[in-house]
């Protein structure tokens, strides 16, 4: 938990964000500014600032299983995934997340 992290606040339920899917490792919610008809974010419950700070390789496996689950829940058979790492690459929120984008 990082006190000034918006995704940590979402995970803590501070904004009442609806989760598409959740389990002990991660939550999935819709992007507030969707860049595709379906645009979800798969976010670990633990605060990891970016892929560069990742130490737990098992967490990445859990996140990818979360991607699959979220796609199933959203009725996506086909989708694109994206991880932005670092400001110059377009990372706006410093809490690791996987974008899942597709159309129904
Ligand atoms: P990044 O650019 O860091 O890879 O992606 C951050 C994403 O989080 C952006 O697509 C942005 O629209 C989304 N986002 C930022 N703040 C919020 C928020 O408060 N709620 C939700 N649902 N999405 C957010
Ligand atoms: Zn965080």
PDB file of C-alpha atoms and ligand atoms in Angstrom:
ATOM      1  CA  UNK A   1       0.000   0.000   0.000  1.00  0.00           C
ATOM      2  CA  UNK A   2       1.355   3.363  -1.034  1.00  0.00           C
ATOM      3  CA  UNK A   3      -0.558   6.253   0.525  1.00  0.00           C
ATOM      4  CA  UNK A   4      -0.616   8.553  -2.497  1.00  0.00           C
ATOM      5  CA  UNK A   5      -1.308   5.799  -5.039  1.00  0.00           C
ATOM      6  CA  UNK A   6      -4.664   6.023  -6.815  1.00  0.00           C
ATOM      7  CA  UNK A   7      -4.745   2.295  -7.621  1.00  0.00           C
ATOM      8  CA  UNK A   8      -4.032   1.375  -3.967  1.00  0.00           C
ATOM      9  CA  UNK A   9      -7.012   3.585  -3.045  1.00  0.00           C
ATOM     10  CA  UNK A  10      -9.202   1.862  -5.651  1.00  0.00           C
ATOM     11  CA  UNK A  11      -8.112  -1.563  -4.317  1.00  0.00           C
ATOM     12  CA  UNK A  12      -9.022  -0.380  -0.789  1.00  0.00           C
ATOM     13  CA  UNK A  13     -12.512   0.486  -2.036  1.00  0.00           C
ATOM     14  CA  UNK A  14     -12.127   4.222  -1.369  1.00  0.00           C
ATOM     15  CA  UNK A  15     -13.957   5.190  -4.570  1.00  0.00           C
ATOM     16  CA  UNK A  16     -16.470   2.334  -4.686  1.00  0.00           C
ATOM     17  CA  UNK A  17     -15.023   1.146  -8.010  1.00  0.00           C
ATOM     18  CA  UNK A  18     -16.767  -1.935  -9.362  1.00  0.00           C
ATOM     19  CA  UNK A  19     -14.453  -4.890  -9.970  1.00  0.00           C
ATOM     20  CA  UNK A  20     -14.974  -6.968 -13.121  1.00  0.00           C
ATOM     21  CA  UNK A  21     -13.048  -9.759 -11.383  1.00  0.00           C
ATOM     22  CA  UNK A  22     -11.005 -10.087  -8.194  1.00  0.00           C
ATOM     23  CA  UNK A  23      -9.110 -12.706  -6.256  1.00  0.00           C
ATOM     24  CA  UNK A  24      -6.512 -12.788  -3.470  1.00  0.00           C
ATOM     25  CA  UNK A  25      -3.760 -11.534  -5.801  1.00  0.00           C
ATOM     26  CA  UNK A  26      -5.423  -8.922  -8.005  1.00  0.00           C
ATOM     27  CA  UNK A  27      -8.397  -6.800  -8.958  1.00  0.00           C
ATOM     28  CA  UNK A  28      -9.716  -5.960 -12.432  1.00  0.00           C
ATOM     29  CA  UNK A  29     -11.687  -2.812 -13.201  1.00  0.00           C
ATOM     30  CA  UNK A  30     -12.664  -0.778 -16.257  1.00  0.00           C
ATOM     31  CA  UNK A  31     -10.355   2.010 -17.371  1.00  0.00           C
ATOM     32  CA  UNK A  32     -11.878   5.442 -16.645  1.00  0.00           C
ATOM     33  CA  UNK A  33     -10.714   6.693 -20.072  1.00  0.00           C
ATOM     34  CA  UNK A  34     -11.212   3.676 -22.367  1.00  0.00           C
ATOM     35  CA  UNK A  35      -9.149   3.454 -25.553  1.00  0.00           C
ATOM     36  CA  UNK A  36     -11.189   0.488 -26.867  1.00  0.00           C
ATOM     37  CA  UNK A  37     -14.860  -0.609 -26.509  1.00  0.00           C
ATOM     38  CA  UNK A  38     -13.708  -2.856 -23.646  1.00  0.00           C
ATOM     39  CA  UNK A  39     -10.683  -1.567 -21.732  1.00  0.00           C
ATOM     40  CA  UNK A  40      -9.864  -3.182 -18.401  1.00  0.00           C
ATOM     41  CA  UNK A  41      -6.908  -2.912 -16.042  1.00  0.00           C
ATOM     42  CA  UNK A  42      -5.527  -5.960 -14.236  1.00  0.00           C
ATOM     43  CA  UNK A  43      -3.881  -4.681 -11.046  1.00  0.00           C
ATOM     44  CA  UNK A  44      -1.993  -6.571  -8.319  1.00  0.00           C
ATOM     45  CA  UNK A  45      -3.225  -5.945  -4.754  1.00  0.00           C
ATOM     46  CA  UNK A  46       0.377  -5.407  -3.662  1.00  0.00           C
ATOM     47  CA  UNK A  47       1.925  -2.050  -4.581  1.00  0.00           C
ATOM     48  CA  UNK A  48       4.675  -2.580  -7.166  1.00  0.00           C
ATOM     49  CA  UNK A  49       5.548   0.696  -8.908  1.00  0.00           C
ATOM     50  CA  UNK A  50       6.279  -0.794 -12.332  1.00  0.00           C
ATOM     51  CA  UNK A  51       7.671  -3.846 -14.088  1.00  0.00           C
ATOM     52  CA  UNK A  52      11.136  -2.494 -13.213  1.00  0.00           C
ATOM     53  CA  UNK A  53      10.403  -2.981  -9.493  1.00  0.00           C
ATOM     54  CA  UNK A  54       8.900  -6.466  -9.903  1.00  0.00           C
ATOM     55  CA  UNK A  55      10.637  -9.168  -7.843  1.00  0.00           C
ATOM     56  CA  UNK A  56       7.926 -11.801  -7.469  1.00  0.00           C
ATOM     57  CA  UNK A  57       7.833 -13.733 -10.753  1.00  0.00           C
ATOM     58  CA  UNK A  58       4.842 -15.768  -9.582  1.00  0.00           C
ATOM     59  CA  UNK A  59       2.839 -12.549  -9.377  1.00  0.00           C
ATOM     60  CA  UNK A  60       3.199 -12.085 -13.141  1.00  0.00           C
ATOM     61  CA  UNK A  61       1.730 -15.549 -13.693  1.00  0.00           C
ATOM     62  CA  UNK A  62      -1.207 -14.630 -11.455  1.00  0.00           C
ATOM     63  CA  UNK A  63      -1.703 -11.372 -13.364  1.00  0.00           C
ATOM     64  CA  UNK A  64      -1.755 -13.164 -16.718  1.00  0.00           C
ATOM     65  CA  UNK A  65      -4.285 -15.667 -15.380  1.00  0.00           C
ATOM     66  CA  UNK A  66      -6.249 -12.598 -14.241  1.00  0.00           C
ATOM     67  CA  UNK A  67      -6.117 -11.248 -17.799  1.00  0.00           C
ATOM     68  CA  UNK A  68      -7.638 -14.488 -19.068  1.00  0.00           C
ATOM     69  CA  UNK A  69     -10.354 -14.458 -16.382  1.00  0.00           C
ATOM     70  CA  UNK A  70     -11.219 -10.815 -17.028  1.00  0.00           C
ATOM     71  CA  UNK A  71     -11.452 -11.423 -20.787  1.00  0.00           C
ATOM     72  CA  UNK A  72     -13.795 -14.360 -20.139  1.00  0.00           C
ATOM     73  CA  UNK A  73     -15.954 -12.251 -17.810  1.00  0.00           C
ATOM     74  CA  UNK A  74     -16.147  -9.435 -20.352  1.00  0.00           C
ATOM     75  CA  UNK A  75     -17.013 -11.836 -23.173  1.00  0.00           C
ATOM     76  CA  UNK A  76     -13.812 -11.097 -25.091  1.00  0.00           C
ATOM     77  CA  UNK A  77     -12.491 -13.875 -27.307  1.00  0.00           C
ATOM     78  CA  UNK A  78      -9.873 -11.644 -28.830  1.00  0.00           C
ATOM     79  CA  UNK A  79      -7.982  -8.875 -27.083  1.00  0.00           C
ATOM     80  CA  UNK A  80      -4.766  -6.911 -26.828  1.00  0.00           C
ATOM     81  CA  UNK A  81      -2.618  -6.540 -23.682  1.00  0.00           C
ATOM     82  CA  UNK A  82      -0.225  -3.734 -22.836  1.00  0.00           C
ATOM     83  CA  UNK A  83       2.144  -2.865 -19.989  1.00  0.00           C
ATOM     84  CA  UNK A  84       3.615   0.645 -19.961  1.00  0.00           C
ATOM     85  CA  UNK A  85       6.841   0.939 -17.981  1.00  0.00           C
ATOM     86  CA  UNK A  86       8.203   4.394 -17.169  1.00  0.00           C
ATOM     87  CA  UNK A  87       6.863   7.899 -17.836  1.00  0.00           C
ATOM     88  CA  UNK A  88       8.503   8.198 -21.270  1.00  0.00           C
ATOM     89  CA  UNK A  89       6.695   5.035 -22.362  1.00  0.00           C
ATOM     90  CA  UNK A  90       3.365   6.470 -21.231  1.00  0.00           C
ATOM     91  CA  UNK A  91       3.053   5.062 -17.700  1.00  0.00           C
ATOM     92  CA  UNK A  92       0.818   7.524 -15.841  1.00  0.00           C
ATOM     93  CA  UNK A  93       0.002   5.489 -12.740  1.00  0.00           C
ATOM     94  CA  UNK A  94       2.977   4.152 -10.773  1.00  0.00           C
ATOM     95  CA  UNK A  95       1.339   0.889  -9.740  1.00  0.00           C
ATOM     96  CA  UNK A  96       1.969  -2.068 -12.052  1.00  0.00           C
ATOM     97  CA  UNK A  97      -1.015  -2.914 -14.270  1.00  0.00           C
ATOM     98  CA  UNK A  98      -1.852  -4.752 -17.476  1.00  0.00           C
ATOM     99  CA  UNK A  99      -4.203  -3.109 -19.972  1.00  0.00           C
ATOM    100  CA  UNK A 100      -6.673  -5.492 -21.633  1.00  0.00           C
ATOM    101  CA  UNK A 101      -8.361  -4.040 -24.713  1.00  0.00           C
ATOM    102  CA  UNK A 102     -10.867  -5.503 -27.113  1.00  0.00           C
ATOM    103  CA  UNK A 103     -14.285  -5.289 -28.681  1.00  0.00           C
ATOM    104  CA  UNK A 104     -17.212  -7.567 -27.891  1.00  0.00           C
TER     105      UNK A 104
HETATM  106  P1  LIG B   1      -0.815   3.881 -17.749  1.00  0.00           P
HETATM  107  O1  LIG B   1      -0.773   5.088 -18.646  1.00  0.00           O
HETATM  108  O2  LIG B   1      -0.183   4.172 -16.411  1.00  0.00           O
HETATM  109  O3  LIG B   1      -0.294   2.621 -18.388  1.00  0.00           O
HETATM  110  O4  LIG B   1      -2.341   3.570 -17.512  1.00  0.00           O
HETATM  111  C1  LIG B   1      -3.076   4.159 -16.506  1.00  0.00           C
HETATM  112  C2  LIG B   1      -4.517   4.005 -16.879  1.00  0.00           C
HETATM  113  O5  LIG B   1      -5.290   4.202 -15.720  1.00  0.00           O
HETATM  114  C3  LIG B   1      -4.979   5.022 -17.925  1.00  0.00           C
HETATM  115  O6  LIG B   1      -5.497   4.321 -19.058  1.00  0.00           O
HETATM  116  C4  LIG B   1      -6.069   5.818 -17.190  1.00  0.00           C
HETATM  117  O7  LIG B   1      -7.163   6.126 -18.015  1.00  0.00           O
HETATM  118  C5  LIG B   1      -6.463   4.900 -16.058  1.00  0.00           C
HETATM  119  N1  LIG B   1      -6.865   5.577 -14.844  1.00  0.00           N
HETATM  120  C6  LIG B   1      -6.236   6.626 -14.235  1.00  0.00           C
HETATM  121  N2  LIG B   1      -6.891   6.985 -13.116  1.00  0.00           N
HETATM  122  C7  LIG B   1      -7.955   6.152 -13.008  1.00  0.00           C
HETATM  123  C8  LIG B   1      -9.019   6.034 -12.052  1.00  0.00           C
HETATM  124  O8  LIG B   1      -9.116   6.772 -11.085  1.00  0.00           O
HETATM  125  N3  LIG B   1      -9.945   5.058 -12.263  1.00  0.00           N
HETATM  126  C9  LIG B   1      -9.861   4.208 -13.343  1.00  0.00           C
HETATM  127  N4  LIG B   1     -10.835   3.288 -13.458  1.00  0.00           N
HETATM  128  N5  LIG B   1      -8.882   4.296 -14.262  1.00  0.00           N
HETATM  129  C10 LIG B   1      -7.938   5.249 -14.096  1.00  0.00           C
HETATM  130 ZN1  LIG B   2      -0.358   1.360  -5.437  1.00  0.00          ZN
END
